[in-house]
């Protein structure tokens, strides 16, 4: 591998890693506060892609601007899922672990419904969005990046930074952090944990949909595309640390760089395997992840 190829891989890895970080942040938020794993995460991303596609085809709306519609729309729809489907299980008085397992099955069922519903509406055809700038190459010192990928990366970074500011500066954001660290202590401090769980679930779903919108500038998509992104999201949050927002960004960058470098050094066919190799290595070496901490 030449030096130019190495730098090209670094740039490509950082760009995809930034988008991956946002993608996994939604899954990690929900796990951090509610201690549940949303198996429908990938399908929510897929639905975000198709809503963005519709907005582009019907109204000519740019995918970047579509984020301003898609994210709030999914944030408003998320409470329906939580209140109608998840809360009855959480409040059923089940033993520890039983509710979490049932929610795992529930969200798996939702993912199947979303995927097959998309198949009925949009068929199995691959779809993509091509804007006036998405395929324009930007070249500097022999390093080339498409304008679409760069735009998606920059917006992903802005959204991630906005979320971190929200966690650091607002009462609700601080309450979310407190609930992640110690739910019982947060309750004693007067935090409405039920409300915080609702807001967090909405944020997690909205972030997943926003990541899906941005990915339309990078990939072609189809109804079953969510499965691969769900598995990548799992790998990312294990790499960075489950329940830690910053861990999503670190894990996303780690995976993005690993995939890009492996494509240069080995072969593109190895790219899907790298995530699972990193997952196994991290579970063996540091199960809590790069930024994760052991719980008492």
Coordinates of C-alpha atoms in Angstrom, one line a residue:
X1 CA 0.0 0.0 0.0
X2 CA 1.4 3.4 -1.0
X3 CA 1.4 6.4 1.2
X4 CA -1.3 8.0 -0.9
X5 CA -3.4 4.9 -0.6
X6 CA -2.9 5.0 3.2
X7 CA -4.0 8.6 3.5
X8 CA -6.9 8.0 1.2
X9 CA -8.0 5.1 3.4
X10 CA -7.6 7.3 6.5
X11 CA -9.8 10.0 5.0
X12 CA -12.4 7.6 3.8
X13 CA -12.4 5.8 7.2
X14 CA -12.9 9.0 9.1
X15 CA -15.8 10.1 6.9
X16 CA -17.6 6.8 7.2
X17 CA -16.7 6.6 10.9
X18 CA -18.4 9.9 11.6
X19 CA -21.6 8.7 10.0
X20 CA -21.3 5.4 11.8
X21 CA -20.9 7.2 15.1
X22 CA -24.2 9.0 14.7
X23 CA -25.8 5.8 13.5
X24 CA -24.8 3.9 16.7
X25 CA -25.5 6.9 19.0
X26 CA -29.3 6.3 18.7
X27 CA -29.0 2.7 19.7
X28 CA -26.6 3.5 22.6
X29 CA -28.8 6.2 24.0
X30 CA -31.8 3.9 24.3
X31 CA -29.6 1.2 25.9
X32 CA -27.9 3.6 28.3
X33 CA -31.2 4.9 29.8
X34 CA -33.7 2.1 29.4
X35 CA -31.3 -0.9 29.4
X36 CA -33.1 -2.4 26.4
X37 CA -31.7 -3.3 23.0
X38 CA -33.8 -2.0 20.1
X39 CA -33.5 -4.7 17.4
X40 CA -35.6 -2.5 15.1
X41 CA -32.9 0.1 15.0
X42 CA -31.7 -0.8 11.5
X43 CA -35.2 -0.9 10.1
X44 CA -35.9 2.6 11.6
X45 CA -32.8 3.7 9.7
X46 CA -34.2 2.1 6.5
X47 CA -37.5 3.8 6.9
X48 CA -35.6 7.1 7.3
X49 CA -33.9 6.4 4.0
X50 CA -37.2 5.8 2.2
X51 CA -39.0 8.8 3.7
X52 CA -36.0 10.9 2.5
X53 CA -36.3 9.2 -0.9
X54 CA -39.9 10.1 -1.1
X55 CA -39.2 13.7 -0.1
X56 CA -36.6 13.9 -2.8
X57 CA -38.7 12.3 -5.6
X58 CA -42.0 14.1 -4.8
X59 CA -40.7 17.5 -3.7
X60 CA -37.1 17.6 -4.9
X61 CA -35.9 18.1 -1.3
X62 CA -32.2 17.6 -0.7
X63 CA -31.4 14.7 1.7
X64 CA -29.5 17.1 3.9
X65 CA -32.6 19.3 4.3
X66 CA -34.7 16.2 4.7
X67 CA -33.1 15.6 8.0
X68 CA -35.0 18.6 9.4
X69 CA -38.2 16.8 8.6
X70 CA -37.3 13.1 9.1
X71 CA -35.8 13.5 12.5
X72 CA -38.7 15.4 14.1
X73 CA -41.2 13.1 12.4
X74 CA -39.6 10.0 13.9
X75 CA -39.1 11.7 17.3
X76 CA -42.9 12.3 17.4
X77 CA -43.7 8.8 16.3
X78 CA -41.4 7.1 18.8
X79 CA -43.5 7.7 21.9
X80 CA -46.4 5.7 20.3
X81 CA -44.1 2.7 20.1
X82 CA -42.9 3.1 23.6
X83 CA -46.3 3.9 25.3
X84 CA -48.3 1.3 23.4
X85 CA -45.8 -1.6 23.1
X86 CA -42.8 -1.2 25.4
X87 CA -44.2 0.3 28.5
X88 CA -46.9 -2.4 29.2
X89 CA -44.0 -4.9 29.3
X90 CA -41.8 -2.8 31.6
X91 CA -44.7 -2.2 34.0
X92 CA -46.0 -5.8 34.1
X93 CA -44.0 -6.6 37.2
X94 CA -41.8 -9.2 35.5
X95 CA -38.6 -10.5 37.0
X96 CA -35.3 -8.9 36.1
X97 CA -34.3 -10.0 32.6
X98 CA -37.7 -11.2 31.6
X99 CA -39.0 -7.8 30.5
X100 CA -35.7 -7.1 28.6
X101 CA -36.0 -10.4 26.8
X102 CA -39.6 -9.8 25.8
X103 CA -38.7 -6.3 24.5
X104 CA -35.9 -7.9 22.5
X105 CA -38.5 -10.2 20.9
X106 CA -40.9 -7.3 20.5
X107 CA -38.5 -5.1 18.7
X108 CA -37.4 -8.1 16.5
X109 CA -41.1 -8.4 15.5
X110 CA -41.3 -4.7 14.8
X111 CA -38.2 -5.0 12.6
X112 CA -39.8 -7.8 10.6
X113 CA -43.0 -5.7 10.2
X114 CA -41.1 -2.6 9.1
X115 CA -39.0 -4.6 6.7
X116 CA -41.8 -6.5 5.0
X117 CA -44.0 -3.4 5.0
X118 CA -41.3 -1.5 3.1
X119 CA -41.0 -4.5 0.7
X120 CA -44.8 -4.2 0.0
X121 CA -44.7 -0.5 -0.6
X122 CA -41.3 0.0 -2.3
X123 CA -40.6 -3.6 -3.6
X124 CA -37.1 -5.1 -3.5
X125 CA -35.5 -2.8 -6.0
X126 CA -32.3 -0.9 -5.1
X127 CA -32.9 2.8 -4.9
X128 CA -30.6 5.7 -4.6
X129 CA -30.5 9.5 -4.5
X130 CA -28.3 11.5 -6.9
X131 CA -28.2 15.2 -6.4
X132 CA -26.2 17.8 -8.3
X133 CA -23.3 17.5 -6.0
X134 CA -23.4 13.9 -4.5
X135 CA -21.1 12.4 -7.1
X136 CA -18.8 15.4 -7.6
X137 CA -15.2 14.5 -6.7
X138 CA -13.3 16.8 -4.4
X139 CA -9.6 16.3 -4.8
X140 CA -6.7 17.7 -2.8
X141 CA -3.1 16.4 -3.1
X142 CA -4.3 13.3 -4.9
X143 CA -6.8 12.5 -2.2
X144 CA -10.4 12.3 -3.5
X145 CA -13.7 12.4 -1.7
X146 CA -17.2 12.7 -3.2
X147 CA -19.0 15.9 -2.2
X148 CA -22.0 13.8 -1.1
X149 CA -20.0 11.8 1.4
X150 CA -18.3 14.9 2.7
X151 CA -21.6 16.6 3.2
X152 CA -23.1 13.6 5.0
X153 CA -20.0 13.5 7.3
X154 CA -20.1 17.2 8.1
X155 CA -23.8 17.0 9.0
X156 CA -23.3 13.9 11.1
X157 CA -20.6 15.7 13.0
X158 CA -22.8 18.7 13.5
X159 CA -25.7 16.5 14.8
X160 CA -23.4 14.6 17.1
X161 CA -21.9 17.8 18.5
X162 CA -25.4 19.2 18.9
X163 CA -26.4 16.2 21.0
X164 CA -23.3 16.5 23.2
X165 CA -24.0 20.1 23.8
X166 CA -27.6 19.1 24.6
X167 CA -26.3 16.6 27.2
X168 CA -23.9 19.1 28.7
X169 CA -25.9 22.3 28.8
X170 CA -29.6 21.5 29.2
X171 CA -31.5 20.2 32.3
X172 CA -33.0 17.4 30.2
X173 CA -29.6 16.4 28.9
X174 CA -28.1 16.4 32.3
X175 CA -31.0 14.3 33.6
X176 CA -30.4 11.8 30.8
X177 CA -26.7 11.5 31.8
X178 CA -27.7 11.1 35.5
X179 CA -30.1 8.4 34.6
X180 CA -27.5 6.6 32.6
X181 CA -25.0 6.7 35.5
X182 CA -27.4 5.7 38.3
X183 CA -31.2 5.5 37.8
X184 CA -31.9 5.2 41.5
X185 CA -29.8 8.2 42.4
X186 CA -31.5 10.2 39.6
X187 CA -34.9 9.3 41.1
X188 CA -33.8 10.5 44.6
X189 CA -32.6 13.8 43.0
X190 CA -36.1 14.4 41.6
X191 CA -35.6 13.3 38.0
X192 CA -38.7 12.1 36.3
X193 CA -37.2 8.9 34.9
X194 CA -40.3 7.9 33.0
X195 CA -40.3 11.2 31.1
X196 CA -36.5 11.0 30.6
X197 CA -37.0 7.4 29.1
X198 CA -39.6 8.7 26.8
X199 CA -37.5 11.6 25.6
X200 CA -34.4 9.3 25.2
X201 CA -36.3 6.8 23.2
X202 CA -37.6 9.6 20.9
X203 CA -34.0 10.9 20.5
X204 CA -32.7 7.4 19.8
X205 CA -35.2 6.8 17.1
X206 CA -34.8 10.3 15.6
X207 CA -31.0 9.9 15.4
X208 CA -31.4 6.6 13.7
X209 CA -33.7 8.1 11.1
X210 CA -31.4 11.1 10.6
X211 CA -28.4 8.7 10.0
X212 CA -30.6 6.9 7.5
X213 CA -31.3 10.2 5.7
X214 CA -27.6 11.0 5.5
X215 CA -26.6 7.5 4.3
X216 CA -28.8 8.0 1.1
X217 CA -26.0 10.3 -0.1
X218 CA -23.5 7.4 0.3
X219 CA -25.2 4.1 -0.5
X220 CA -28.0 2.6 -2.5
X221 CA -30.7 1.0 -0.3
X222 CA -33.4 -1.6 -0.3
X223 CA -35.9 -2.9 2.4
X224 CA -33.4 -5.4 4.0
X225 CA -30.6 -2.9 4.2
X226 CA -31.2 -2.3 7.9
X227 CA -29.8 -5.6 9.1
X228 CA -26.3 -4.8 8.2
X229 CA -26.4 -1.4 9.9
X230 CA -27.9 -2.9 13.0
X231 CA -25.0 -5.4 13.3
X232 CA -22.5 -2.6 12.7
X233 CA -24.2 -0.5 15.4
X234 CA -23.8 -3.4 17.8
X235 CA -20.1 -3.7 17.0
X236 CA -19.6 0.0 17.4
X237 CA -21.2 0.3 20.9
X238 CA -19.3 -2.7 22.1
X239 CA -16.1 -1.2 20.8
X240 CA -16.7 2.2 22.3
X241 CA -18.6 1.2 25.4
X242 CA -22.3 0.3 25.9
X243 CA -24.3 3.2 27.4
X244 CA -21.7 5.9 26.7
X245 CA -22.5 8.5 24.1
X246 CA -18.8 9.4 23.4
X247 CA -18.2 5.7 23.0
X248 CA -20.4 5.6 19.9
X249 CA -18.2 8.2 18.2
X250 CA -15.0 6.5 19.2
X251 CA -16.4 3.1 18.1
X252 CA -17.7 4.5 14.9
X253 CA -14.3 6.1 14.0
X254 CA -12.6 2.8 14.9
X255 CA -14.8 0.7 12.7
X256 CA -14.7 3.2 9.8
X257 CA -10.9 3.3 9.9
X258 CA -10.6 -0.5 10.2
X259 CA -12.9 -1.1 7.3
X260 CA -11.2 1.4 5.0
X261 CA -7.7 0.2 5.9
X262 CA -8.6 -3.5 5.5
X263 CA -10.0 -2.7 2.0
X264 CA -6.7 -1.2 1.1
X265 CA -4.4 -3.8 2.7
X266 CA -6.5 -7.0 2.2
X267 CA -9.5 -6.8 -0.1
X268 CA -12.9 -5.1 -0.2
X269 CA -14.4 -8.5 0.4
X270 CA -13.0 -8.4 3.9
X271 CA -14.8 -5.2 4.9
X272 CA -18.0 -6.8 6.3
X273 CA -15.9 -9.3 8.3
X274 CA -13.7 -6.6 10.0
X275 CA -16.6 -5.5 12.3
X276 CA -17.1 -9.0 13.7
X277 CA -13.3 -9.5 14.2
X278 CA -13.1 -6.3 16.1
X279 CA -16.2 -7.3 18.1
X280 CA -14.6 -10.6 19.2
X281 CA -11.3 -9.1 20.0
X282 CA -12.8 -6.4 22.1
X283 CA -15.0 -8.8 24.0
X284 CA -11.9 -10.9 24.8
X285 CA -9.6 -8.0 25.7
X286 CA -11.9 -5.3 27.2
X287 CA -15.6 -6.3 27.4
X288 CA -16.6 -2.9 28.7
X289 CA -15.3 -1.2 25.5
X290 CA -12.8 1.6 25.0
X291 CA -14.6 4.1 27.1
X292 CA -16.9 1.8 29.1
X293 CA -16.5 1.3 32.9
X294 CA -17.2 -1.7 35.0
X295 CA -20.4 -1.4 37.0
X296 CA -20.4 -2.1 40.7

